[in-house]
Coordinates of C-alpha atoms in Angstrom, one line a residue:
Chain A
X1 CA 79.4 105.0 138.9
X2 CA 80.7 102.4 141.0
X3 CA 84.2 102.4 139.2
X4 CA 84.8 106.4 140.2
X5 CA 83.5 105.6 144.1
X6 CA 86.8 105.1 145.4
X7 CA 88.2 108.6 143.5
X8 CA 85.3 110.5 144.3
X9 CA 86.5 109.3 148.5
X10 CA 89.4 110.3 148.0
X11 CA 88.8 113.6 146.4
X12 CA 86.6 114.5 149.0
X13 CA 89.3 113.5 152.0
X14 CA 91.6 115.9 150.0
X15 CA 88.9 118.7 149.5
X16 CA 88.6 118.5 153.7
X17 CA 92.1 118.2 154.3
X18 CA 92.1 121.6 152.2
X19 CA 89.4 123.2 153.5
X20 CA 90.6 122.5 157.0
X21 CA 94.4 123.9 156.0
X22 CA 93.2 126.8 154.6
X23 CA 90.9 127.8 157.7
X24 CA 94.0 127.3 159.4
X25 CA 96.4 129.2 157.3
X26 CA 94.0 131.8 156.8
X27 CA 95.1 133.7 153.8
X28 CA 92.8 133.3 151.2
X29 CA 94.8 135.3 148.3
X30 CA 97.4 132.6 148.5
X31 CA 95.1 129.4 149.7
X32 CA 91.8 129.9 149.0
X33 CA 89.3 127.2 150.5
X34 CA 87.4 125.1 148.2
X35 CA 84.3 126.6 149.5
X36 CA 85.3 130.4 149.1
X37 CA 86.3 129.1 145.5
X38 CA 82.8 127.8 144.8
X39 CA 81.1 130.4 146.1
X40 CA 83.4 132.5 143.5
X41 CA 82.3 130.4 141.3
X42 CA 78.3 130.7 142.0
X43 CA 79.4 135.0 142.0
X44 CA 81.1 134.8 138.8
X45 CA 79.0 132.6 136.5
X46 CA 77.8 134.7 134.3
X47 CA 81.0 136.5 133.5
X48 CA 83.1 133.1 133.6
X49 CA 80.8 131.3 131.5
X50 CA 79.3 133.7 129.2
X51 CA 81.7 136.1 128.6
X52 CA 85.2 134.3 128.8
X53 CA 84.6 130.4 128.4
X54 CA 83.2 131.2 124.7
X55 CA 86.2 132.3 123.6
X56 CA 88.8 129.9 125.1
X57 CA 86.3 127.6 123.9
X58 CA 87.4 128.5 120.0
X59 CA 90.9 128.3 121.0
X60 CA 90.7 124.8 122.0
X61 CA 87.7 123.9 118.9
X62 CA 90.0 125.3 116.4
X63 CA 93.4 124.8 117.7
X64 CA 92.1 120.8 118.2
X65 CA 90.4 120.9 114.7
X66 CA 93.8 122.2 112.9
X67 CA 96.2 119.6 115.0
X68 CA 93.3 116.9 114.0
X69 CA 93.7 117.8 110.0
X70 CA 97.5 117.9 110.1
X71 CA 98.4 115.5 112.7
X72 CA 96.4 113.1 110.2
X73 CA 98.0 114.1 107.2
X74 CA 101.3 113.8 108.4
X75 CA 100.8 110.3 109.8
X76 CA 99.1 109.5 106.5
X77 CA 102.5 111.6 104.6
X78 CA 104.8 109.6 106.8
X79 CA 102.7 106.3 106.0
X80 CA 103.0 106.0 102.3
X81 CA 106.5 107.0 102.2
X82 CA 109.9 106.3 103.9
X83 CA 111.6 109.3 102.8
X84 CA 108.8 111.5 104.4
X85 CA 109.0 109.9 107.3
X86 CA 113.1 110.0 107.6
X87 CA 112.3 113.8 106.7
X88 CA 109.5 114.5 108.9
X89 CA 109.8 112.7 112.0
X90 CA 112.9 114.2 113.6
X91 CA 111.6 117.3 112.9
X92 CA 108.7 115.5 115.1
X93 CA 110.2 115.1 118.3
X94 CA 112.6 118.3 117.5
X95 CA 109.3 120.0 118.3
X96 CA 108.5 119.0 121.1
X97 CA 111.5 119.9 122.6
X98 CA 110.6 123.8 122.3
X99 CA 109.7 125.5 125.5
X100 CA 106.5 126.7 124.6
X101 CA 106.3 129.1 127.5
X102 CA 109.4 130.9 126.2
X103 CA 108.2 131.0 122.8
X104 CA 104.7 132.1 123.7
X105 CA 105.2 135.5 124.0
X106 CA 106.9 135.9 120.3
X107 CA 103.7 134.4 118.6
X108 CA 101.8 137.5 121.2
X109 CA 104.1 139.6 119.2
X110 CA 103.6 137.9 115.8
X111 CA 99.9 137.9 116.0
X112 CA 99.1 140.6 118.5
X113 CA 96.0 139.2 120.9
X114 CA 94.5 138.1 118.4
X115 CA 92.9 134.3 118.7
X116 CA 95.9 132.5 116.6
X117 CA 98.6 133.4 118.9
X118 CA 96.9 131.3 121.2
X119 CA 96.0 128.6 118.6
X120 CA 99.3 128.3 117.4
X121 CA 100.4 127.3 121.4
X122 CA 97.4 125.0 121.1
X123 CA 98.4 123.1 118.4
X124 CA 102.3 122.9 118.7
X125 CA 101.1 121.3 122.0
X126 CA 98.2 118.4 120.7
X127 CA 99.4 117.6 117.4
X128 CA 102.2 115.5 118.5
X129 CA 100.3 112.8 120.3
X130 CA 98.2 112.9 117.5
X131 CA 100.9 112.0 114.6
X132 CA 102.5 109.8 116.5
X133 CA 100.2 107.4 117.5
X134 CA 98.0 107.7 114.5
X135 CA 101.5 106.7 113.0
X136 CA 102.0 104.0 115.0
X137 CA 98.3 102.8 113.8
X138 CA 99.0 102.4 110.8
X139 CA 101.9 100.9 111.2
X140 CA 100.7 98.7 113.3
X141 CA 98.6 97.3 110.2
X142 CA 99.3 93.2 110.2
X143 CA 101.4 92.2 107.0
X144 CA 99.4 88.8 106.6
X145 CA 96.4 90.4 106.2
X146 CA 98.4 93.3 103.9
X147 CA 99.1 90.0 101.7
X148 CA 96.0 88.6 102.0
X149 CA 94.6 91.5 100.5
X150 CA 97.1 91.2 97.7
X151 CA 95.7 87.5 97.0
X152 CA 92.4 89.1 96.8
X153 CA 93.4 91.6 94.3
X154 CA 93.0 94.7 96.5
X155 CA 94.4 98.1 94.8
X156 CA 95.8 100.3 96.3
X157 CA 93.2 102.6 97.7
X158 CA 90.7 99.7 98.8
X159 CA 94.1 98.7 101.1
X160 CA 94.2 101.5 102.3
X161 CA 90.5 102.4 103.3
X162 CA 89.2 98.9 104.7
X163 CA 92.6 97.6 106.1
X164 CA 95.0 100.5 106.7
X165 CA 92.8 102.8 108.1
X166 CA 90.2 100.4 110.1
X167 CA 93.5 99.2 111.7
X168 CA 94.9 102.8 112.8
X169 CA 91.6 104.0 114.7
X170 CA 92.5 102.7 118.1
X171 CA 95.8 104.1 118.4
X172 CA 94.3 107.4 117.2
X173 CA 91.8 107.3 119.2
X174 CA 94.4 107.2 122.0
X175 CA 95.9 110.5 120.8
X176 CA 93.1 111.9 120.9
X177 CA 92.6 111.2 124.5
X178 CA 96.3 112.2 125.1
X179 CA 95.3 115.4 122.9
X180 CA 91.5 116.5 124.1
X181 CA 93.5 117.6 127.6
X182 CA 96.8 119.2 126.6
X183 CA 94.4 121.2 124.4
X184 CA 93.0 122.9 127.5
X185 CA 96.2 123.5 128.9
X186 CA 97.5 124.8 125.3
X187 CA 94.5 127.3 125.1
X188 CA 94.9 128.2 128.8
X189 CA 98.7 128.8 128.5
X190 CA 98.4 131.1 125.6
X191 CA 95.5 133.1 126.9
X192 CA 97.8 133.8 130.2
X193 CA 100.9 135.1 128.3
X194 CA 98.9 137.9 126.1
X195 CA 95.0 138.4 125.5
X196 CA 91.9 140.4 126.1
X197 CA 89.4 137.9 127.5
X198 CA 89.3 134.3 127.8
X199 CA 89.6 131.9 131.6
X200 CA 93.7 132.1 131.8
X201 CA 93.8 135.5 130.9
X202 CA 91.0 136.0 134.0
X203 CA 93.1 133.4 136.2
X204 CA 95.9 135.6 135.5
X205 CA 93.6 139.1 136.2
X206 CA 92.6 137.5 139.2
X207 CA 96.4 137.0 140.0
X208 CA 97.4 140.4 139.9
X209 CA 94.6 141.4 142.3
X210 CA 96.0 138.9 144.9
X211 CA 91.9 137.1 144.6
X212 CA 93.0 133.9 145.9
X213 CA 89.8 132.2 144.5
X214 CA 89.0 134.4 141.4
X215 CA 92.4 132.5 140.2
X216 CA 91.2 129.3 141.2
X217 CA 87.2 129.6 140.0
X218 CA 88.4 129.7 136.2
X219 CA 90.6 127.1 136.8
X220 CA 88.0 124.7 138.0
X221 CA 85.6 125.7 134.6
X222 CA 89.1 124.6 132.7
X223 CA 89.6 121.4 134.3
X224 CA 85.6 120.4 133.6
X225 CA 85.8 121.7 129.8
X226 CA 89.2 119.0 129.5
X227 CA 87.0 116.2 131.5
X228 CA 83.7 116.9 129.1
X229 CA 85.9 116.6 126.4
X230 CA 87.9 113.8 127.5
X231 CA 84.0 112.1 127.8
X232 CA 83.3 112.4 124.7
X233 CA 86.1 111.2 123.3
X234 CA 85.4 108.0 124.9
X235 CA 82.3 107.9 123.5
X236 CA 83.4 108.4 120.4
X237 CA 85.8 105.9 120.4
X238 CA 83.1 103.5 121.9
X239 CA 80.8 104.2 119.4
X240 CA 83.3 103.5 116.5
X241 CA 85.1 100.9 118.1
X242 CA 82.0 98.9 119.2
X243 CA 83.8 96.0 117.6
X244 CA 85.8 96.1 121.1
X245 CA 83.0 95.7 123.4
X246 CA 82.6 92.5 125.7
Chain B
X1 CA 83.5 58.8 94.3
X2 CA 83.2 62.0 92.6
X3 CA 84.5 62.6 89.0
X4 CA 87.0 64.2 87.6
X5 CA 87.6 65.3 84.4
X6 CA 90.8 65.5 83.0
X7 CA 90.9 69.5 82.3
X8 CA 93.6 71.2 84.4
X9 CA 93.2 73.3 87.4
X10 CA 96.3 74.1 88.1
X11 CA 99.9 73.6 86.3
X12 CA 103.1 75.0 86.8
X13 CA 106.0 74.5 83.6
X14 CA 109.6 74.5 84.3
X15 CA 109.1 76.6 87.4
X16 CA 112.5 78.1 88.8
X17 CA 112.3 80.4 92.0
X18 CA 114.8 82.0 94.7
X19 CA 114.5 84.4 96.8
X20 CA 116.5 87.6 95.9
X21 CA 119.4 88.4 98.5
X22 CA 122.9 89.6 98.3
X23 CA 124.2 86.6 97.7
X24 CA 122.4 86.1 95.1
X25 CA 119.8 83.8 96.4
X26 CA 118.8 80.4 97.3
X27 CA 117.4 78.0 94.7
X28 CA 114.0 76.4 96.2
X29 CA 112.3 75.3 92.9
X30 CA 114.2 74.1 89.7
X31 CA 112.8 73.2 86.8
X32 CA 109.5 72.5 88.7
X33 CA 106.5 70.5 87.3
X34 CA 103.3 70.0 88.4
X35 CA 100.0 69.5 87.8
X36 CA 96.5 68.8 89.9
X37 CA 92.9 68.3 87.7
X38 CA 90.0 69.9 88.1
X39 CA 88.5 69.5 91.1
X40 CA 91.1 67.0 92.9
X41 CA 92.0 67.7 96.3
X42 CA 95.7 67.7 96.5
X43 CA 97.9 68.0 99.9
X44 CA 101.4 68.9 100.0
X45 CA 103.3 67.7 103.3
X46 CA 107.5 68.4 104.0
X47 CA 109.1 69.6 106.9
X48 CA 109.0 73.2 108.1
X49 CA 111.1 75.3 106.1
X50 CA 111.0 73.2 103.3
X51 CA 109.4 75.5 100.7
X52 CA 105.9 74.4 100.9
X53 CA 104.3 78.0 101.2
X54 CA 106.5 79.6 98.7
X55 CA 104.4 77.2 96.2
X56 CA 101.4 79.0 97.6
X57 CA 103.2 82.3 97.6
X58 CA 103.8 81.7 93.9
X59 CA 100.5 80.9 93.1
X60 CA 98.5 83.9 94.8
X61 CA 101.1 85.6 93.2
X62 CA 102.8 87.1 96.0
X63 CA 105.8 86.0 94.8
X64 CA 107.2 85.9 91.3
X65 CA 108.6 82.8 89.5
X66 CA 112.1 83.4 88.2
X67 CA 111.7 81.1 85.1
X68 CA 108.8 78.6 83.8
X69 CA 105.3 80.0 83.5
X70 CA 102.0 78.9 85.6
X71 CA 98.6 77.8 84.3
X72 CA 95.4 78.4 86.4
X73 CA 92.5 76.7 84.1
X74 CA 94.7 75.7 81.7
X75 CA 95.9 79.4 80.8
X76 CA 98.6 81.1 81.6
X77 CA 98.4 83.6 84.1
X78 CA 101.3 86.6 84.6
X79 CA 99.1 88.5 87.0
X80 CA 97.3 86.1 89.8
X81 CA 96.3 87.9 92.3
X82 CA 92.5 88.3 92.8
X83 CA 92.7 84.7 91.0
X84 CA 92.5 82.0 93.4
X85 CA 90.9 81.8 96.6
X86 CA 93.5 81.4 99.6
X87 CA 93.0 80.7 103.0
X88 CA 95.7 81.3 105.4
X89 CA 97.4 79.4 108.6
X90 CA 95.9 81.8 110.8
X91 CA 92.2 82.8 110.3
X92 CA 93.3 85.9 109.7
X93 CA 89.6 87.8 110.1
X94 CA 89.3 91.6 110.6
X95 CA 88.3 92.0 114.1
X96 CA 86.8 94.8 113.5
X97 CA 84.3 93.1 110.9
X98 CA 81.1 90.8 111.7
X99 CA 81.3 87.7 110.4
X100 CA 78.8 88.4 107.3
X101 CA 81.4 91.4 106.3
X102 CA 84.5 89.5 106.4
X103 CA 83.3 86.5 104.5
X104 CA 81.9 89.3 101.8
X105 CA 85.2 90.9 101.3
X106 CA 86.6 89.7 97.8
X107 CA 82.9 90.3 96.9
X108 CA 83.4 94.0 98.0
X109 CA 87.0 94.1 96.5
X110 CA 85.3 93.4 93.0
X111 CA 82.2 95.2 93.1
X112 CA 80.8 91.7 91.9
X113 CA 77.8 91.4 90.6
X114 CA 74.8 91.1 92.7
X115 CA 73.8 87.7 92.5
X116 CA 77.4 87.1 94.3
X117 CA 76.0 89.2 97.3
X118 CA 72.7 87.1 97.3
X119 CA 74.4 84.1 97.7
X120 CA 75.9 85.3 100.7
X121 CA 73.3 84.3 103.2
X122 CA 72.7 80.5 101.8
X123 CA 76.4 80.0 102.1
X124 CA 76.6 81.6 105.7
X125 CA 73.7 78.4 106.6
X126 CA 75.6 75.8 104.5
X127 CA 78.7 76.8 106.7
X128 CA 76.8 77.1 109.7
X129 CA 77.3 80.5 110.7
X130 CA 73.4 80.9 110.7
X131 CA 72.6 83.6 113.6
X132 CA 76.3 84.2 113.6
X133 CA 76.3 86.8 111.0
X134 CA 76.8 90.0 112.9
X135 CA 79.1 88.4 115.3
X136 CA 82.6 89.9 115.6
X137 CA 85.7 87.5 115.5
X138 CA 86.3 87.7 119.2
X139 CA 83.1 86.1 119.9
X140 CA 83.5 82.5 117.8
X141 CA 85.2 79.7 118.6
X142 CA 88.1 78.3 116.8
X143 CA 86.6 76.1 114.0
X144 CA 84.1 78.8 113.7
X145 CA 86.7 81.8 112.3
X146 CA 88.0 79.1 110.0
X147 CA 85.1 78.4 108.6
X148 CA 84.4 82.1 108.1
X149 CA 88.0 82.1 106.6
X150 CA 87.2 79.4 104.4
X151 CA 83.9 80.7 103.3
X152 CA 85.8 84.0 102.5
X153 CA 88.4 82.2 100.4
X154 CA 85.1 80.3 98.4
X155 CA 83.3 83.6 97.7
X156 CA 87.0 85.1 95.6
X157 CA 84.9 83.0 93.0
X158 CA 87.6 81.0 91.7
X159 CA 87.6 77.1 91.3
X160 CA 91.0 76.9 93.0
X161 CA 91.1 77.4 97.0
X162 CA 94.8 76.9 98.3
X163 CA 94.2 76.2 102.1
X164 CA 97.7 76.6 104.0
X165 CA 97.7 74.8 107.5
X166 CA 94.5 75.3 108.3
X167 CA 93.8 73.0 111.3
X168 CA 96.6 73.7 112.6
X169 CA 96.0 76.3 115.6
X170 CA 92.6 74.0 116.5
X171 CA 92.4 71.5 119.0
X172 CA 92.5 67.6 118.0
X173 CA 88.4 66.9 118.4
X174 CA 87.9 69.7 116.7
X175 CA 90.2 69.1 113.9
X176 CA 88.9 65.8 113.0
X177 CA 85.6 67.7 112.5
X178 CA 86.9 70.3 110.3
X179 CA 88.3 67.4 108.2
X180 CA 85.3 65.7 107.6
X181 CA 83.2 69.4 106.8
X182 CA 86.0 70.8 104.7
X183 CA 85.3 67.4 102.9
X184 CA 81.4 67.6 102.9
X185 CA 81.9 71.0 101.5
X186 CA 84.6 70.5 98.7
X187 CA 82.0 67.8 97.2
X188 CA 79.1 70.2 97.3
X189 CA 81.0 73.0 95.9
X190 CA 82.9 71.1 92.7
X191 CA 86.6 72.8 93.9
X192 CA 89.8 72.0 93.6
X193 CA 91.5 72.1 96.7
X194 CA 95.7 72.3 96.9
X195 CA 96.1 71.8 101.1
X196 CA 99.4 72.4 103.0
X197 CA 99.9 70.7 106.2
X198 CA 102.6 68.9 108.0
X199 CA 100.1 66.2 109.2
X200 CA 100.4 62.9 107.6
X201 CA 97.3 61.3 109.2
X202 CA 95.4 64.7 107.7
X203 CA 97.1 64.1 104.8
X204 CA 95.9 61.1 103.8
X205 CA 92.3 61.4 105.2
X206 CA 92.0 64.6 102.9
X207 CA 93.6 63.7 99.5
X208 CA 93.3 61.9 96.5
X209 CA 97.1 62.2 95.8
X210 CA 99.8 63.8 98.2
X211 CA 102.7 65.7 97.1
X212 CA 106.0 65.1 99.2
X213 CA 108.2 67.5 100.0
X214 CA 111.7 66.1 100.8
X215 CA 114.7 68.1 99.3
X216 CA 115.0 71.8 98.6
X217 CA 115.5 73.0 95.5
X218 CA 113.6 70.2 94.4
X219 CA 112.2 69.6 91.1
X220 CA 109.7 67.0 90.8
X221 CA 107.6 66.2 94.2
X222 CA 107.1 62.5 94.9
X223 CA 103.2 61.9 94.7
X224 CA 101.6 59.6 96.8
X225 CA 98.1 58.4 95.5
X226 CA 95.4 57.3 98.4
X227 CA 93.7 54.4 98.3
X228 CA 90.5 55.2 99.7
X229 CA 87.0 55.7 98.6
X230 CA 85.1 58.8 98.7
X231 CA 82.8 59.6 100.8
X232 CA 85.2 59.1 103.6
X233 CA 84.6 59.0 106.9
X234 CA 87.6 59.6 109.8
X235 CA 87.4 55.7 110.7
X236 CA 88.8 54.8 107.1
X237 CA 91.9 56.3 108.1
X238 CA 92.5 53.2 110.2
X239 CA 92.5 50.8 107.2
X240 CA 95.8 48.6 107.0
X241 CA 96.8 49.9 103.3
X242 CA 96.5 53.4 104.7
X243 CA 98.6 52.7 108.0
X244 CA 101.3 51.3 105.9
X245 CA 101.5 54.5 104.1
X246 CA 101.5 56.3 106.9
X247 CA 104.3 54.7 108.0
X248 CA 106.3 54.6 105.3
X249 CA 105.8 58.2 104.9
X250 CA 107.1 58.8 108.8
X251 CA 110.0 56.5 108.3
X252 CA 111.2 59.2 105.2
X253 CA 110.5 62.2 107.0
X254 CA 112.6 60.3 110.0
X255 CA 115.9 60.6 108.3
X256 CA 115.4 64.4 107.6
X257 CA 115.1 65.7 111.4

């Protein structure tokens, strides 16, 4: 707790220098004080949290669970051979070049509101990280112990299970952590450009009804789902990784 | 003095090898011969870049001969790998294994039978990694992953260990150390050990015969026998027969840098 002491000051400097502003301005649909915003918050709970956080919930579950399978296979694809990798990585960073905002609104049309349109944003948004340094992890693998391996009479698969992957964990565990995030802003993106129910698409209600803080509350609930998941993804990786410790 | 008997450990035939590149390659062994008994401890000293690891490359089988043949126990062996325990320059453990995993790995490799796995712990105490066994890497000192390396290299099963440099990352105390244990434990265990180093003075405290590495390609390597007893203790090193060796060996190397 000590560690966060000198955020959580500075957090609360900026939350008064807010509140203070925006007593000042006085114009709550465009700057809503943090207080009005929690007291939104406290008014809206039950519809924010069980009605809309379920389903942007999914997005991120099964928009993260689908970049998870592929982003693996392709690092694993790209791994074993050099021709897949000259094939598939361009194509890699090709994709991350794509506005996603711009495209959004085709996949609405492709899928209707349906959940995929926003799953799809979700995942062309976390499965880079996840390649990549996966990737990188297992490229990373040291050569010497590759060969020492050979001496030993490793095949193929036993290489590949107790030194290749072993020595790709921490840099996909870093994806991850780059990935958990982006996921909530994937799933919040896609939910504000076409759906039915869901935290951005309630932002975005909230929006059109000039409620200052009704934009803000489900922003808040977003920004603690990323940090919870964020958590546990350290934990994870702490758990796994307790080789690392000390 | 412990006995040999005059069954081969190790024997290469004729051995020619180059590495393959566009211009064809360059010759490091021609015609090579060579042969070390059954439990002998060999060393093999040259100058850096002199070939000494591709002898140990060739005989873990990393690498390929281009012509002759190679004999591990006296048969002839296309495929080595899996058949000689090697223990690299750098202790090369897996971080992210305890010390009781990474010494167990060739038995893991081979699904070994279990009395191999029981004789895990007893060889953990011999090596003095008793309480250490669920340590990770990080947490030993230097002497302490190399013995873990070396105990790994003895549990491959084989008779032959090929230890490549070591020593060489430790500091001087604790080198002298090593020397004497790896000793203590090459006489307990009946192995034949083939040791690369660039140290004459380890050299010579180790061997029974040294194997000198002067010209590449080379063909035959000069052999050096040591005159000194077994059980040997770091002091013998200081005798005056020794010392002359030692310095006739420096004076050759000399004229090479």
């Amino acid at each position: 707790m000590k560690n966060y002491l000198y955020s959580i000051i500075l957090i609360t400097v900026f939350l008064m220098i807010w509140e203070a502003g925006a007593r000042f301005v006085h114009a709550s649909f465009i700057l809503p004080a943090p207080t009005e915003i929690a007291i939104k918050l406290w008014e809206l709970k039950a519809e924010l949290l069980l009605y809309h956080l379920p389903v942007t919930l999914a997005v991120i579950a099964i928009g993260l669970g689908i970049s998870l399978v592929l982003g693996v296979i392709l690092a694993i694809s790209m791994n074993i051979s050099e021709t897949l990798e000259k094939a598939i990585y361009p194509i890699l960073i090709t994709s991350q070049t794509i506005p996603i905002i711009a495209l959004a609104p085709i996949f609405v049309l492709w899928f209707g509101y349906s959940i995929w349109s926003k799953v799809i944003v979700t995942i062309i948004i976390t499965f880079f990280p996840i390649t990549v340094s996966t990737f990188d992890g297992f490229r990373s693998t040291s050569k010497e112990l590759k060969e020492l391996f050979q001496t030993l009479g490793a095949s193929k698969r036993q290489l590949f299970f107790k030194l290749e992957v072993p020595s790709a964990l921490p840099s996909f565990f870093s994806g991850l952590k780059v990935a958990v995030p982006m996921s909530v802003i994937g799933a919040a993106i896609g939910e504000w450009l076409g759906a039915q129910a869901g935290l951005g698409y309630f932002s975005r209600r909230m929006m059109t009804q000039f409620n200052g803080a009704g934009v803000f509350a489900p922003i808040v609930v977003l920004s603690l789902i990323g940090i919870l998941l964020f958590i546990t993804v350290v934990l994870l990786e702490k758990y796994i990784l307790k080789w690392r410790r000390s | 003095m412990r006995e040999q008997n005059q069954k081969l450990a190790l024997q290469f035939k004729n051995v020619d090898f180059h590495y393959k590149n566009d211009a064809g390659g360059i010759p490091i062994l021609k015609n090579m011969n060579l042969s070390v008994a059954d439990g002998e401890f060999v060393s093999i000293i040259g100058a850096s870049g002199s070939g000494k690891s591709t002898i140990f490359r060739l005989i873990v089988g990393l690498e390929e001969q281009t012509g002759g043949s190679i004999y591990l126990n006296e048969k002839r062996v296309t495929d080595r790998s899996g058949k000689v325990g090697y223990m690299p320059q750098q202790d090369l453990l897996m971080p992210w294994r305890t010390v009781q995993q990474n010494a167990a790995l060739p038995l893991e490799l081979h699904k070994e039978s279990r009395l191999g796995r029981r004789a895990v712990p007893d060889l953990l105490e011999a090596f003095g990694l008793k309480g250490y066994e669920d340590k990770y890497p990080h947490e030993l000192s230097g002497g302490m992953r190399q013995r873990v390396s070396f105990l790994r290299a003895t549990l491959s099963g084989s008779n032959v260990l090929l230890l490549d440099e070591p020593f060489s990352a430790l500091d001087a105390m604790t080198r002298l150390f090593m020397q004497e244990w790896l000793l203590e434990q090459w006489e307990e265990q009946q192995s034949t050990i083939l040791f690369i180093t660039h140290d004459i003075s380890e050299a010579l405290f180790l061997s029974d015969r040294i194997f000198v590495i002067t010209d590449t390609p080379f063909t035959t390597l000069k052999e050096i026998e040591v005159p000194l007893e077994r059980p040997r203790r770091q002091q013998d090193s200081d005798k005056k027969e020794v010392m002359k060796l030692k310095n006739n060996l420096l004076e050759q190397f000399r004229m090479r840098v």
